[in-house]
Structure formats: C-alpha cells, structure tokens
Coordinates of C-alpha atoms and ligand atoms in Angstrom, one line a residue:
M1140 CA 0.0 0.0 0.0
S1141 CA 1.5 3.4 -0.9
T1142 CA 0.9 6.3 1.5
Q1143 CA 0.3 10.0 1.1
M1144 CA 3.5 10.6 3.0
S1145 CA 6.9 10.4 1.2
H1146 CA 9.9 8.4 2.2
A1147 CA 11.5 11.6 3.5
D1148 CA 8.3 12.4 5.5
W1149 CA 8.4 9.1 7.3
Q1150 CA 12.1 9.4 8.0
R1151 CA 11.5 12.8 9.5
L1152 CA 8.6 11.5 11.6
A1153 CA 10.8 8.6 12.8
G1154 CA 13.5 11.1 13.9
D1155 CA 11.0 13.0 16.0
L1156 CA 9.4 10.1 17.8
R1157 CA 9.7 9.7 21.6
F1158 CA 9.1 6.2 22.9
E1159 CA 7.1 5.3 26.0
T1160 CA 9.1 2.4 27.6
R1161 CA 7.5 1.8 31.0
A1162 CA 4.8 -0.7 31.9
F1163 CA 1.2 0.7 32.2
I1164 CA -0.3 -0.5 35.5
N1165 CA -3.4 0.9 37.1
N1166 CA -3.4 3.9 34.8
A1167 CA 0.1 4.9 35.6
F1168 CA 3.5 4.3 33.9
S1169 CA 6.1 2.6 35.9
D1170 CA 9.4 0.7 35.6
A1171 CA 9.4 -3.0 36.2
A1172 CA 9.6 -3.8 40.0
S1173 CA 13.0 -5.4 39.4
G1174 CA 14.3 -2.4 37.5
E1175 CA 15.2 -4.8 34.6
T1176 CA 14.9 -3.7 31.0
F1177 CA 15.4 -5.3 27.6
E1178 CA 16.4 -3.7 24.3
T1179 CA 14.1 -3.4 21.3
I1180 CA 16.0 -3.2 18.0
N1181 CA 15.1 -1.9 14.6
P1182 CA 15.8 -4.9 12.4
A1183 CA 16.1 -2.8 9.3
T1184 CA 19.1 -1.0 10.7
G1185 CA 20.3 -3.1 13.6
K1186 CA 20.1 0.0 15.8
T1187 CA 18.7 -0.1 19.3
L1188 CA 15.4 1.9 19.5
A1189 CA 14.9 1.8 23.3
S1190 CA 15.3 0.0 26.6
V1191 CA 11.9 -1.2 27.7
A1192 CA 10.7 -2.3 31.2
S1193 CA 11.1 -6.1 31.5
C1194 CA 8.1 -7.1 33.7
D1195 CA 8.0 -10.4 35.5
K1196 CA 5.8 -12.3 38.0
A1197 CA 6.0 -9.5 40.6
D1198 CA 4.5 -7.0 38.1
A1199 CA 2.0 -9.5 36.7
D1200 CA 0.7 -10.1 40.3
V1201 CA 0.2 -6.4 40.9
A1202 CA -1.5 -5.9 37.5
V1203 CA -3.8 -8.9 38.1
R1204 CA -4.7 -7.5 41.5
H1205 CA -5.6 -4.1 40.0
A1206 CA -7.5 -5.8 37.2
R1207 CA -9.6 -7.8 39.7
Q1208 CA -10.3 -4.8 41.9
A1209 CA -11.4 -2.8 38.9
F1210 CA -13.7 -5.7 37.9
E1211 CA -15.2 -6.0 41.3
R1212 CA -15.7 -2.3 41.7
G1213 CA -17.7 -2.4 38.6
D1214 CA -16.8 1.0 37.2
W1215 CA -16.2 -0.7 33.8
S1216 CA -17.7 -4.1 34.1
R1217 CA -21.1 -2.7 35.3
M1218 CA -20.9 0.6 33.5
A1219 CA -24.0 1.1 31.3
P1220 CA -23.2 -0.4 27.9
G1221 CA -23.9 2.9 26.1
Q1222 CA -21.3 4.7 28.3
R1223 CA -18.7 2.0 27.7
K1224 CA -19.3 2.5 24.1
Q1225 CA -18.5 6.2 24.3
V1226 CA -15.2 5.5 26.0
M1227 CA -14.1 3.0 23.4
L1228 CA -15.2 5.3 20.6
R1229 CA -13.0 8.0 22.1
L1230 CA -10.1 5.6 22.0
A1231 CA -10.8 4.7 18.4
D1232 CA -10.8 8.5 17.5
L1233 CA -7.5 9.0 19.3
M1234 CA -6.0 6.0 17.4
E1235 CA -7.2 7.5 14.2
Q1236 CA -5.6 10.9 15.1
H1237 CA -2.3 9.2 15.8
K1238 CA -2.4 6.4 13.2
N1239 CA 0.8 7.5 11.4
E1240 CA 2.7 7.4 14.6
L1241 CA 1.3 4.0 15.7
A1242 CA 2.0 2.6 12.2
L1243 CA 5.6 3.9 12.4
L1244 CA 6.2 2.3 15.8
D1245 CA 5.3 -1.1 14.4
T1246 CA 7.5 -0.6 11.4
L1247 CA 10.5 0.5 13.4
D1248 CA 10.0 -2.3 15.9
M1249 CA 9.5 -5.3 13.6
G1250 CA 10.5 -4.2 10.1
K1251 CA 7.3 -4.3 8.1
P1252 CA 6.8 -1.6 5.3
V1253 CA 5.1 1.4 6.6
G1254 CA 2.4 1.2 4.0
S1255 CA 1.5 -2.2 5.3
S1256 CA 1.5 -0.9 8.9
L1257 CA -0.9 1.8 7.9
G1258 CA -3.2 -0.9 6.5
D1259 CA -3.0 -2.7 9.9
M1260 CA -4.0 0.6 11.7
A1261 CA -7.2 0.7 9.6
G1262 CA -8.0 -2.8 10.7
A1263 CA -7.2 -2.1 14.3
I1264 CA -9.2 1.1 14.5
G1265 CA -12.1 -0.6 12.7
C1266 CA -12.0 -3.4 15.2
I1267 CA -12.2 -1.1 18.2
R1268 CA -15.1 0.8 16.6
Y1269 CA -17.0 -2.4 15.6
N1270 CA -16.8 -3.7 19.1
A1271 CA -17.7 -0.3 20.7
E1272 CA -20.8 -0.1 18.5
S1273 CA -21.8 -3.7 19.4
I1274 CA -21.9 -3.2 23.1
D1275 CA -25.4 -1.8 23.3
K1276 CA -26.9 -4.1 20.7
I1277 CA -26.4 -7.4 22.5
Y1278 CA -29.5 -8.7 24.3
G1279 CA -30.0 -11.5 26.8
E1280 CA -32.6 -14.2 26.3
V1281 CA -35.8 -15.3 28.0
A1282 CA -36.2 -19.1 28.0
P1283 CA -39.4 -20.7 26.8
T1284 CA -40.9 -21.8 30.1
G1285 CA -44.4 -22.4 31.5
E1286 CA -46.0 -19.4 33.3
D1287 CA -44.9 -20.7 36.7
A1288 CA -41.3 -19.7 36.0
L1289 CA -39.1 -17.1 34.3
G1290 CA -35.8 -18.3 32.9
L1291 CA -33.4 -15.5 32.1
I1292 CA -30.2 -16.2 30.1
L1293 CA -27.7 -13.3 30.9
R1294 CA -24.4 -12.6 29.2
E1295 CA -21.8 -11.4 31.8
P1296 CA -18.1 -10.5 31.4
L1297 CA -15.6 -13.2 32.4
G1298 CA -13.5 -11.1 34.8
V1299 CA -9.7 -10.7 34.1
V1300 CA -8.6 -11.4 30.5
A1301 CA -4.8 -11.7 29.7
S1302 CA -4.0 -11.1 26.0
I1303 CA -0.7 -12.4 24.8
V1304 CA 0.2 -11.3 21.3
P1305 CA 2.9 -11.8 18.7
W1306 CA 5.1 -9.4 16.8
N1307 CA 4.0 -9.8 13.2
F1308 CA 0.9 -7.5 13.3
P1309 CA 1.6 -6.0 16.7
L1310 CA -1.2 -3.4 17.0
M1311 CA -3.8 -5.2 14.9
M1312 CA -3.6 -8.5 16.8
T1313 CA -3.8 -6.4 20.0
A1314 CA -7.0 -4.7 18.8
W1315 CA -8.5 -8.1 17.7
K1316 CA -8.0 -9.3 21.3
I1317 CA -8.7 -6.2 23.5
G1318 CA -11.6 -4.9 21.4
P1319 CA -14.1 -7.6 22.2
A1320 CA -12.7 -8.3 25.7
L1321 CA -13.1 -4.7 26.8
A1322 CA -16.4 -4.3 25.0
A1323 CA -17.8 -7.3 27.0
G1324 CA -16.8 -5.5 30.3
N1325 CA -13.7 -7.4 31.2
S1326 CA -10.5 -6.0 32.7
V1327 CA -7.7 -6.7 30.3
I1328 CA -3.9 -7.1 30.7
L1329 CA -2.0 -7.0 27.5
K1330 CA 1.4 -8.7 27.1
P1331 CA 2.9 -7.6 23.8
S1332 CA 5.8 -9.5 22.2
E1333 CA 9.2 -8.6 23.5
K1334 CA 10.1 -8.0 19.9
S1335 CA 7.5 -5.3 19.3
P1336 CA 6.3 -3.6 22.6
L1337 CA 6.3 0.1 21.5
S1338 CA 2.9 0.5 19.8
A1339 CA 1.2 -1.2 22.8
L1340 CA 2.8 1.3 25.2
R1341 CA 1.7 4.2 22.9
L1342 CA -1.8 2.7 22.9
A1343 CA -1.7 2.8 26.7
Q1344 CA -1.1 6.5 26.6
L1345 CA -4.2 6.9 24.4
V1346 CA -6.2 4.7 26.8
Q1347 CA -5.2 7.1 29.6
E1348 CA -6.2 10.1 27.5
A1349 CA -9.6 8.4 26.6
D1350 CA -10.3 8.2 30.3
F1351 CA -10.7 4.5 31.0
P1352 CA -11.2 3.7 34.7
E1353 CA -8.2 2.6 36.6
G1354 CA -7.1 -1.1 36.2
V1355 CA -9.3 -1.8 33.2
F1356 CA -6.6 -1.9 30.6
Q1357 CA -2.9 -2.5 31.5
V1358 CA 0.2 -3.3 29.5
L1359 CA 3.0 -5.5 30.7
P1360 CA 6.0 -5.5 28.4
G1361 CA 8.4 -8.4 29.0
F1362 CA 9.3 -11.9 27.9
G1363 CA 7.0 -14.9 27.5
H1364 CA 8.8 -17.1 30.0
T1365 CA 8.5 -14.4 32.7
A1366 CA 5.6 -12.0 32.3
G1367 CA 3.6 -14.2 29.9
K1368 CA 4.0 -17.3 32.0
A1369 CA 3.1 -15.5 35.2
L1370 CA -0.2 -14.4 33.7
A1371 CA -0.9 -17.8 32.2
L1372 CA -0.3 -19.5 35.6
S1373 CA -2.2 -16.9 37.6
M1374 CA -5.1 -18.2 39.8
D1375 CA -7.0 -15.0 39.2
V1376 CA -6.9 -14.6 35.5
N1377 CA -10.2 -16.0 34.0
C1378 CA -9.2 -16.1 30.3
L1379 CA -6.0 -16.2 28.2
S1380 CA -6.5 -15.0 24.7
F1381 CA -3.4 -15.8 22.7
T1382 CA -2.0 -15.3 19.2
G1383 CA 1.4 -16.9 18.5
S1384 CA 3.1 -20.2 17.7
T1385 CA 1.5 -23.6 18.1
G1386 CA 4.3 -24.7 20.5
V1387 CA 3.6 -21.8 23.0
G1388 CA -0.2 -22.4 22.5
K1389 CA 0.3 -26.0 23.8
Q1390 CA 2.2 -24.7 26.8
L1391 CA -0.6 -22.3 27.7
M1392 CA -3.1 -25.1 27.8
Q1393 CA -0.9 -26.9 30.2
Y1394 CA -0.5 -23.7 32.4
A1395 CA -4.3 -23.4 32.5
G1396 CA -4.6 -27.1 33.6
Q1397 CA -1.9 -26.5 36.3
S1398 CA -3.6 -23.4 37.6
N1399 CA -7.3 -22.5 37.6
L1400 CA -8.7 -24.0 34.4
K1401 CA -8.9 -20.5 32.8
R1402 CA -10.4 -20.4 29.4
V1403 CA -7.7 -20.5 26.7
Y1404 CA -8.3 -19.2 23.2
L1405 CA -5.6 -19.9 20.7
E1406 CA -4.8 -18.4 17.3
C1407 CA -1.7 -20.3 16.2
G1408 CA 0.5 -21.1 13.2
G1409 CA -0.3 -22.3 9.7
K1410 CA 1.1 -23.8 6.5
S1411 CA -1.7 -22.8 4.3
P1412 CA -2.4 -24.3 0.9
N1413 CA -3.3 -22.1 -2.1
V1414 CA -4.8 -24.4 -4.7
V1415 CA -4.8 -23.3 -8.4
F1416 CA -6.9 -25.3 -10.9
A1417 CA -6.2 -25.2 -14.6
D1418 CA -9.7 -23.8 -15.3
C1419 CA -9.1 -20.4 -13.6
K1420 CA -9.3 -17.2 -15.6
N1421 CA -6.5 -14.7 -16.0
L1422 CA -3.6 -16.8 -14.8
D1423 CA -1.3 -13.8 -14.6
A1424 CA -3.6 -12.1 -12.1
V1425 CA -3.8 -15.3 -10.1
A1426 CA 0.0 -15.6 -10.2
S1427 CA 0.3 -12.0 -8.8
N1428 CA -2.0 -12.9 -6.0
A1429 CA -0.2 -16.2 -5.3
A1430 CA 3.1 -14.3 -5.0
A1431 CA 1.6 -11.6 -2.7
A1432 CA 0.0 -14.3 -0.6
I1433 CA 3.4 -15.5 0.5
F1434 CA 5.6 -12.3 0.2
H1435 CA 3.3 -9.8 1.9
N1436 CA 4.7 -8.9 5.3
Q1437 CA 8.0 -10.8 4.4
G1438 CA 6.0 -14.0 4.7
E1439 CA 5.7 -13.4 8.5
V1440 CA 2.0 -14.0 8.3
C1441 CA 0.0 -16.8 10.1
I1442 CA -2.1 -17.2 6.9
A1443 CA 0.8 -16.9 4.4
G1444 CA -0.1 -18.9 1.3
S1445 CA 3.1 -20.9 1.8
R1446 CA 2.1 -24.1 -0.1
L1447 CA 1.2 -23.4 -3.7
L1448 CA -0.6 -26.4 -5.2
V1449 CA -0.9 -26.1 -9.0
E1450 CA -2.6 -28.4 -11.5
N1451 CA 0.3 -30.0 -13.4
S1452 CA -1.2 -29.1 -16.9
I1453 CA -0.5 -25.4 -16.3
R1454 CA 2.3 -25.7 -13.7
E1455 CA 5.3 -24.5 -15.6
E1456 CA 3.5 -21.6 -17.3
F1457 CA 2.0 -20.6 -14.0
V1458 CA 5.3 -20.8 -12.0
Q1459 CA 7.0 -18.6 -14.6
Q1460 CA 4.3 -16.0 -14.0
V1461 CA 4.7 -16.3 -10.2
L1462 CA 8.5 -15.8 -10.6
A1463 CA 8.0 -12.7 -12.6
H1464 CA 5.8 -11.1 -10.0
A1465 CA 8.1 -12.3 -7.1
E1466 CA 11.1 -10.6 -8.8
N1467 CA 9.2 -7.3 -8.2
M1468 CA 8.6 -7.9 -4.6
Q1469 CA 12.1 -7.4 -3.3
P1470 CA 12.7 -6.1 0.2
G1471 CA 13.5 -2.4 0.7
D1472 CA 13.7 0.3 3.4
P1473 CA 10.5 -0.2 5.5
L1474 CA 10.2 3.6 5.6
N1475 CA 9.9 3.8 1.9
P1476 CA 6.2 3.6 1.0
D1477 CA 7.0 1.9 -2.2
S1478 CA 8.8 -1.1 -0.5
F1479 CA 6.8 -4.3 -0.9
M1480 CA 8.7 -6.3 1.7
G1481 CA 10.6 -5.0 4.7
A1482 CA 13.1 -6.5 7.2
I1483 CA 12.9 -9.8 9.0
V1484 CA 12.0 -9.3 12.7
D1485 CA 15.3 -10.4 14.3
E1486 CA 18.5 -12.4 13.9
T1487 CA 17.0 -15.6 15.2
Q1488 CA 14.2 -15.5 12.7
H1489 CA 16.5 -14.5 9.9
K1490 CA 18.8 -17.4 10.6
R1491 CA 15.8 -19.8 10.9
I1492 CA 14.6 -18.8 7.5
L1493 CA 18.0 -19.2 5.9
D1494 CA 18.4 -22.6 7.6
Y1495 CA 15.0 -23.7 6.1
I1496 CA 16.2 -22.6 2.7
R1497 CA 19.4 -24.6 3.0
Q1498 CA 17.4 -27.6 4.1
G1499 CA 15.1 -27.2 1.1
V1500 CA 18.1 -27.4 -1.2
E1501 CA 19.6 -30.4 0.7
E1502 CA 16.3 -32.3 0.6
G1503 CA 16.1 -31.9 -3.2
A1504 CA 13.6 -29.1 -3.9
N1505 CA 14.3 -27.0 -7.0
L1506 CA 15.3 -23.5 -6.0
R1507 CA 13.9 -21.2 -8.7
L1508 CA 14.3 -17.8 -7.1
G1509 CA 16.1 -16.0 -4.2
G1510 CA 17.4 -18.2 -1.5
E1511 CA 19.7 -15.7 0.2
A1512 CA 20.0 -12.8 2.5
V1513 CA 20.1 -9.4 0.8
S1514 CA 21.1 -5.9 2.2
P1515 CA 19.2 -3.0 0.9
I1516 CA 20.3 -1.2 4.2
D1517 CA 23.6 -1.8 5.9
G1518 CA 23.2 -3.7 9.2
G1519 CA 19.6 -4.7 8.3
L1520 CA 18.1 -8.2 8.2
F1521 CA 16.5 -9.0 4.8
V1522 CA 15.7 -12.1 2.8
A1523 CA 15.0 -12.2 -1.0
P1524 CA 11.7 -13.6 -2.2
T1525 CA 12.4 -17.3 -2.5
V1526 CA 10.5 -19.9 -4.6
F1527 CA 11.1 -23.7 -4.5
D1528 CA 9.4 -25.9 -7.1
N1529 CA 9.1 -29.7 -7.0
V1530 CA 8.4 -29.7 -3.3
T1531 CA 7.0 -32.9 -1.8
D1532 CA 5.0 -33.5 1.4
Q1533 CA 8.0 -35.4 2.8
M1534 CA 10.3 -32.3 2.7
T1535 CA 10.7 -30.1 5.8
I1536 CA 9.9 -26.9 3.8
G1537 CA 6.7 -28.6 2.6
R1538 CA 5.4 -29.3 6.1
E1539 CA 6.8 -26.8 8.6
E1540 CA 5.8 -23.2 9.2
I1541 CA 8.8 -21.1 8.0
F1542 CA 7.4 -17.7 8.8
G1543 CA 9.4 -16.0 6.1
P1544 CA 9.4 -15.2 2.3
V1545 CA 9.7 -18.8 1.1
L1546 CA 7.2 -20.4 -1.3
A1547 CA 6.9 -24.2 -1.8
V1548 CA 5.3 -25.2 -5.1
F1549 CA 3.7 -28.6 -5.5
G1550 CA 1.9 -30.2 -8.5
F1551 CA -1.3 -32.2 -8.6
D1552 CA -3.3 -34.0 -11.3
S1553 CA -6.8 -34.3 -10.0
E1554 CA -9.3 -32.5 -7.6
E1555 CA -9.2 -35.5 -5.3
E1556 CA -5.4 -35.3 -5.1
A1557 CA -5.5 -31.5 -4.5
V1558 CA -7.9 -31.9 -1.6
R1559 CA -5.8 -34.7 -0.1
M1560 CA -2.6 -32.7 -0.3
A1561 CA -4.2 -29.5 1.0
N1562 CA -5.5 -31.3 4.0
D1563 CA -2.3 -33.2 4.7
S1564 CA -1.0 -30.8 7.4
D1565 CA -1.1 -30.5 11.2
Y1566 CA -2.4 -27.0 10.6
G1567 CA -5.8 -25.7 9.4
L1568 CA -5.8 -21.9 9.3
A1569 CA -6.5 -20.8 5.8
A1570 CA -6.8 -22.2 2.3
G1571 CA -7.1 -20.6 -1.1
L1572 CA -9.0 -21.9 -4.1
W1573 CA -8.8 -20.6 -7.7
S1574 CA -11.3 -21.9 -10.2
Q1575 CA -14.2 -20.8 -12.4
D1576 CA -16.2 -23.9 -11.8
I1577 CA -18.9 -23.2 -9.1
D1578 CA -19.6 -26.8 -8.5
R1579 CA -16.0 -27.5 -7.9
I1580 CA -15.7 -24.4 -5.7
M1581 CA -18.5 -25.6 -3.4
R1582 CA -17.3 -29.2 -3.3
V1583 CA -13.7 -28.3 -2.5
S1584 CA -14.5 -25.4 0.0
R1585 CA -16.6 -27.8 2.1
R1586 CA -13.8 -30.5 2.1
L1587 CA -10.9 -28.2 3.1
H1588 CA -10.0 -28.5 6.8
S1589 CA -9.5 -24.9 7.4
G1590 CA -10.8 -22.0 9.5
Q1591 CA -11.2 -19.9 6.3
V1592 CA -11.3 -20.6 2.6
F1593 CA -10.5 -17.8 0.2
V1594 CA -12.2 -18.3 -3.2
N1595 CA -10.5 -16.4 -6.1
N1596 CA -8.7 -14.1 -3.7
W1597 CA -6.2 -14.4 -0.9
A1598 CA -6.8 -13.1 2.7
G1599 CA -10.2 -11.5 1.8
G1600 CA -12.5 -10.6 4.6
D1601 CA -13.3 -7.8 7.0
Q1602 CA -14.3 -7.2 10.6
T1603 CA -17.7 -8.8 10.0
V1604 CA -16.4 -12.3 9.6
P1605 CA -14.7 -14.6 12.1
F1606 CA -11.0 -15.4 11.8
G1607 CA -9.3 -18.4 13.3
G1608 CA -8.2 -22.0 12.7
V1609 CA -8.8 -25.6 13.2
K1610 CA -6.5 -28.5 14.1
Q1611 CA -3.2 -27.2 15.5
S1612 CA -3.9 -23.7 14.2
G1613 CA -6.0 -23.2 17.3
N1614 CA -9.5 -22.9 18.6
G1615 CA -10.4 -19.2 19.0
R1616 CA -12.2 -16.8 16.7
D1617 CA -11.1 -13.2 16.4
K1618 CA -13.4 -10.5 14.7
S1619 CA -17.1 -10.4 14.2
H1620 CA -19.8 -10.7 16.9
H1621 CA -18.6 -14.3 17.5
S1622 CA -15.4 -12.9 19.2
L1623 CA -17.5 -10.8 21.5
E1624 CA -19.4 -13.9 22.6
E1625 CA -16.1 -15.6 23.6
Y1626 CA -15.4 -13.0 26.2
S1627 CA -18.6 -13.5 28.2
E1628 CA -20.3 -16.2 30.3
L1629 CA -23.8 -17.3 30.0
K1630 CA -25.6 -17.1 33.3
T1631 CA -29.0 -18.7 34.0
V1632 CA -31.4 -17.0 36.4
W1633 CA -34.4 -19.2 37.1
M1634 CA -37.3 -17.6 39.0
T1635 CA -40.3 -19.4 40.4
L1636 CA -43.5 -17.5 39.9
A1637 CA -46.8 -17.9 41.7
T1638 CA -49.5 -18.5 39.1
R1639 CA -52.4 -17.7 41.4
D1640 CA -53.0 -16.4 45.0
Ligands
LIG460 P1 5.4 -16.9 20.0 O1 4.5 -18.0 20.3 O2 6.9 -17.1 20.1 O3 5.1 -15.7 20.9 C1 3.8 -15.1 21.0 C2 3.6 -14.4 22.4 O4 3.7 -15.4 23.4 C3 4.7 -13.4 22.7 O5 4.1 -12.3 23.4 C4 5.6 -14.2 23.6 O6 6.4 -13.4 24.5 C5 4.6 -15.0 24.4 N1 5.2 -16.3 25.0 C6 6.2 -17.0 24.6 N2 6.4 -18.0 25.4 C7 5.5 -17.9 26.4 C8 5.2 -18.7 27.6 N3 5.9 -19.7 27.9 N4 4.2 -18.3 28.4 C9 3.4 -17.2 28.0 N5 3.7 -16.4 27.0 C10 4.7 -16.8 26.1 O7 5.0 -16.4 18.5 P2 5.7 -15.2 17.7 O8 7.0 -15.7 17.2 O9 5.6 -13.9 18.5 O10 4.7 -15.1 16.5 C11 4.7 -15.9 15.4 C12 3.7 -17.0 15.5 O11 2.4 -16.4 15.6 C13 3.6 -17.8 14.2 O12 3.5 -19.2 14.5 C14 2.3 -17.3 13.6 O13 1.7 -18.3 12.7 C15 1.4 -17.1 14.8 N6 0.3 -16.1 14.4 C16 -0.9 -16.6 14.4 C17 -2.0 -15.8 14.0 C18 -3.4 -16.3 14.0 O14 -4.3 -15.5 14.0 N7 -3.7 -17.6 13.9 C19 -1.8 -14.5 13.8 C20 -0.5 -14.0 13.8 C21 0.6 -14.8 14.2

C-alpha cells in the first residue's frame, strides 16, 4: 500500500518520535519492579530503539490485583453499555488521530513496510469501533418456560482477561483481542511481544487520554517465560487469549490445567495451501495474488499462502508468472512507502529462514528464485523472495511453518489429489482456491479442513467475519460478533413464579 507521506516524511517523523518504555499498571506508567529492561532493536538498521521495562511475576501479580479490583468495583464491568461504548469510541478516535505514529512504531520495531503498517491501523481502529458499536446491541434471552417460571439467560463478562500477542501484526492483533474483551466488560492485561512492545505502550497513553477507569486496561512488556508465563499460571486470570506459535499455545493449555482452568483461546500457526486449478481465468492475475499471498509482510503472516498447489497441466507456465511477480517484490527500506517487503524481525528468525532454505536445497527441492540474505540497508536483516518448485510433502519446507518469504510449489493432477494434499497438514488456518467452476468451488470449499477458505482471492474478509483456525492452528475466533461472545459467560437465572394467590 502506498501512503500519502513520502519516504522523507516518514524518515522525519521517525526522527521526531519519543518512545514510552514503561509498563502501564493501574493507569500509571512505571518501571518493572525489578528495574530490569530489555532492548528493542530496529531490524532494518540493527540499531537499538529503546530499553523497555522487563516485567516479570511481581509486576504481573500487581496488574492482576488491580484488574480484579477494577472488575469487582464495577466501574467498567457494570458501566452502562452505552457509556462503555462512548469511552471505546474515544479511544478509536485517538488511534485515528495518531495512526501515522502508531504505524511507524510497528514498522520501526519489527521491520514491516510502513504502508502495510498503515493498513494494519485501519484494521485495528475498525475493530475497536465495531466492538464499541456492538456493546449496546447485545441482548440476553428469555427461556421458553411455563407461566410458573421465568428463565433469564444473561451474558456477563468473564473477569480478568490476559491477552498475549505476537510481533507480526503488533497493534492489529492487539485490537482483535482487546476490542471484544473490553467491550464485553472485562479487565484486560496485555502482554505484547518482547520484539514489538512500542505500539502497545503508545496505545496505553491513548487509553489514559480516553479516560478509561483505573485497572481496566494494563500493559506488561516483557518476555514470554517471565511476564507471559506468570499471567498464564495466575489463579486470578479468567481467560487467556493468545495469538502466537503452536508450541507456545500448547504450553498455555498446560498452564491453564496446572492453575485454575482458565479459558484458553488460541490463534496459532499455519502452513496454508493455495490451490490453483487449470480452469481459472486470467492466470497472470492469479499468479500475482499467489506471490503476494506469501511475500506480503515478508512471509511473516500466520495465513501466508506458503504451499502453492498447482494443477500440473498449467504448472510450468504458472510458475514462470509467479517468478516474474516475485522478482518485483524485493525487500527495501520499510520507511519507503514503495517497498513491498521490509526487514525480518530479528537475527533468530533471519537465521531460521535461511536454515530452512538450506534444508530445502539439501532435501532436493528445486530453488527457482532467491534463497539468500540481501542488504538494501547496511546492518539490516532482509531475505530475498524465495521460490522452490518440485516440493513434496516429505520435505521439511513442505510441512513446517517457516514464517518467512519462502514459497513451496507442489503439482497435482486431480481434484481429489489436490484436496488430499491441501488437508495433509497439522495446521488448518487458511486455504485458497482458484477456479471458475462453481460446483468444484462448493465441493472443495466444504472439504478443506481450514478456518477460512478464500475463493478467487487471498486473505479476503473484513471485521464482519470470524477469523481463526482448526487442528493445530488453534480454537479461537477473532473478529465479528462471535469474538465478542467468547469474552462473556452465560448465566441462568431461574425464577419461580406464583401462578395464582
Ligand atoms: P510466539 O509463540 O513465540 O510468541 C507469542 C507471544 O507469546 C509473545 O508475546 C511471547 O512473549 C509469548 N510467550 C512466549 N512463550 C511464552 C510462555 N511460555 N508463556 C506465556 N507467553 C509466552 O510467537 P511469535 O514468534 O511472536 O509469532 C509468530 C507465530 O504467531 C507464528 O506461528 C504465527 O503463525 C502465529 N500467528 C498466528 C495468528 C493467527 O491468527 N492464527 C496471527 C499472527 C501470528
């Protein structure tokens, strides 16, 4: 996405930024109790941006106590829905006012192109508005009873919700979690990724300005094994809503079992199939979409279309077209609005991607493009768009989530084979399907084991539709009114009524 601001405008704005680096607990900013900090680094330049409070169990315990007190006081949980809505709309307006700055913080912190970060801001603000507007439109139910009873089914907030989010869409994932959780009346503690804490802390300043009651929204920057684990093991957190890797998702379920059986909603990893049938129209446009499906956000996307399944009769022609589009998706300075890809989040992830590429070559896949680190900026971490053909489902790059700009192309000969290959994965987050045959589209859509199926598009959808996975991609649903339901309990009130004197 290109922006109205030029490369120089973004560079200037970046130079003027001041970072909030302290935790946000009970409406005040404070250092971690231990005084510890960690560095957050701009992966496009290798330069340290800031030292951020490194919260641990001591801070988590304090935040949970404030969250519980706020919940019991009721100044948010029992606030009239129409009033809660006004506070959240104020927050959305402030986010809108400061969207360039919020977008820039995500770009500096984790390396994505600033145009893409601005797109995330539209999603994040839209999510807060949607949930704010929903608050006073949700009704309870009256059960169908005889006249000697009245059965009320009430929706009530859960209590304290801990939201643990990743670095790939820092503020948008945050909004998907906190929007519905706050709207439902819960107290929320946010644990941003240690790789991208800055936009969450700026959001906390906006929450303060929007005048949320104390303890209703708090931010604990810190590591997963300290701050995150403490929240997950807390006996007084009622719900964990998580977006991140499948491995950590599994740990969180164990923590819930070891503590208080808190609800655990998981949005985890993927290895999504993008299936192209020979009958689809305008192959070149499909190829452009297939390339963007993996190279958008440097491939650091849970729903990246990382497995491209192409009908063998068009495969070579189609792969050529994908390669031509991929050539034009090279990484560049994330502050340049014309860059399609930016930097890889950190050295660990950069090395991991290059290791997968090496393994792909060793296991016999055909490297058709890229396959190496590139350096549009000295000291930055970048990887060229990489395409492997002749991948098989036995190869590591064909099965594991790489979370980088690496596309694995497979061939198939029949619809049956395409469905079998698409479903042959531990994951089930997204699937793409390109065809002009409506009968085939309906048949295949129903058979794909996936939380969402994109037909003749990739990553389509807006705030009105749920987003989430099946199998080891998780169990939660972000967005739409279904996400709001996840953050409330159903309570039954059964009243006995006298039918006559
Ligand atoms: P990650 O699992 O390493 O970390 C996610 C969050 O969990 C971070 O805040 C981290 O600090 C925290 N964490 C780590 N260990 C923890 C522990 N023991 N206890 C509590 N918290 C802990 O994931 P990541 O590298 O930040 O993000 C990439 C992953 O996220 C990919 O697998 C990607 O597919 C997934 N993701 C999924 C979706 C979705 O909607 N399904 C969206 C975006 C990203």
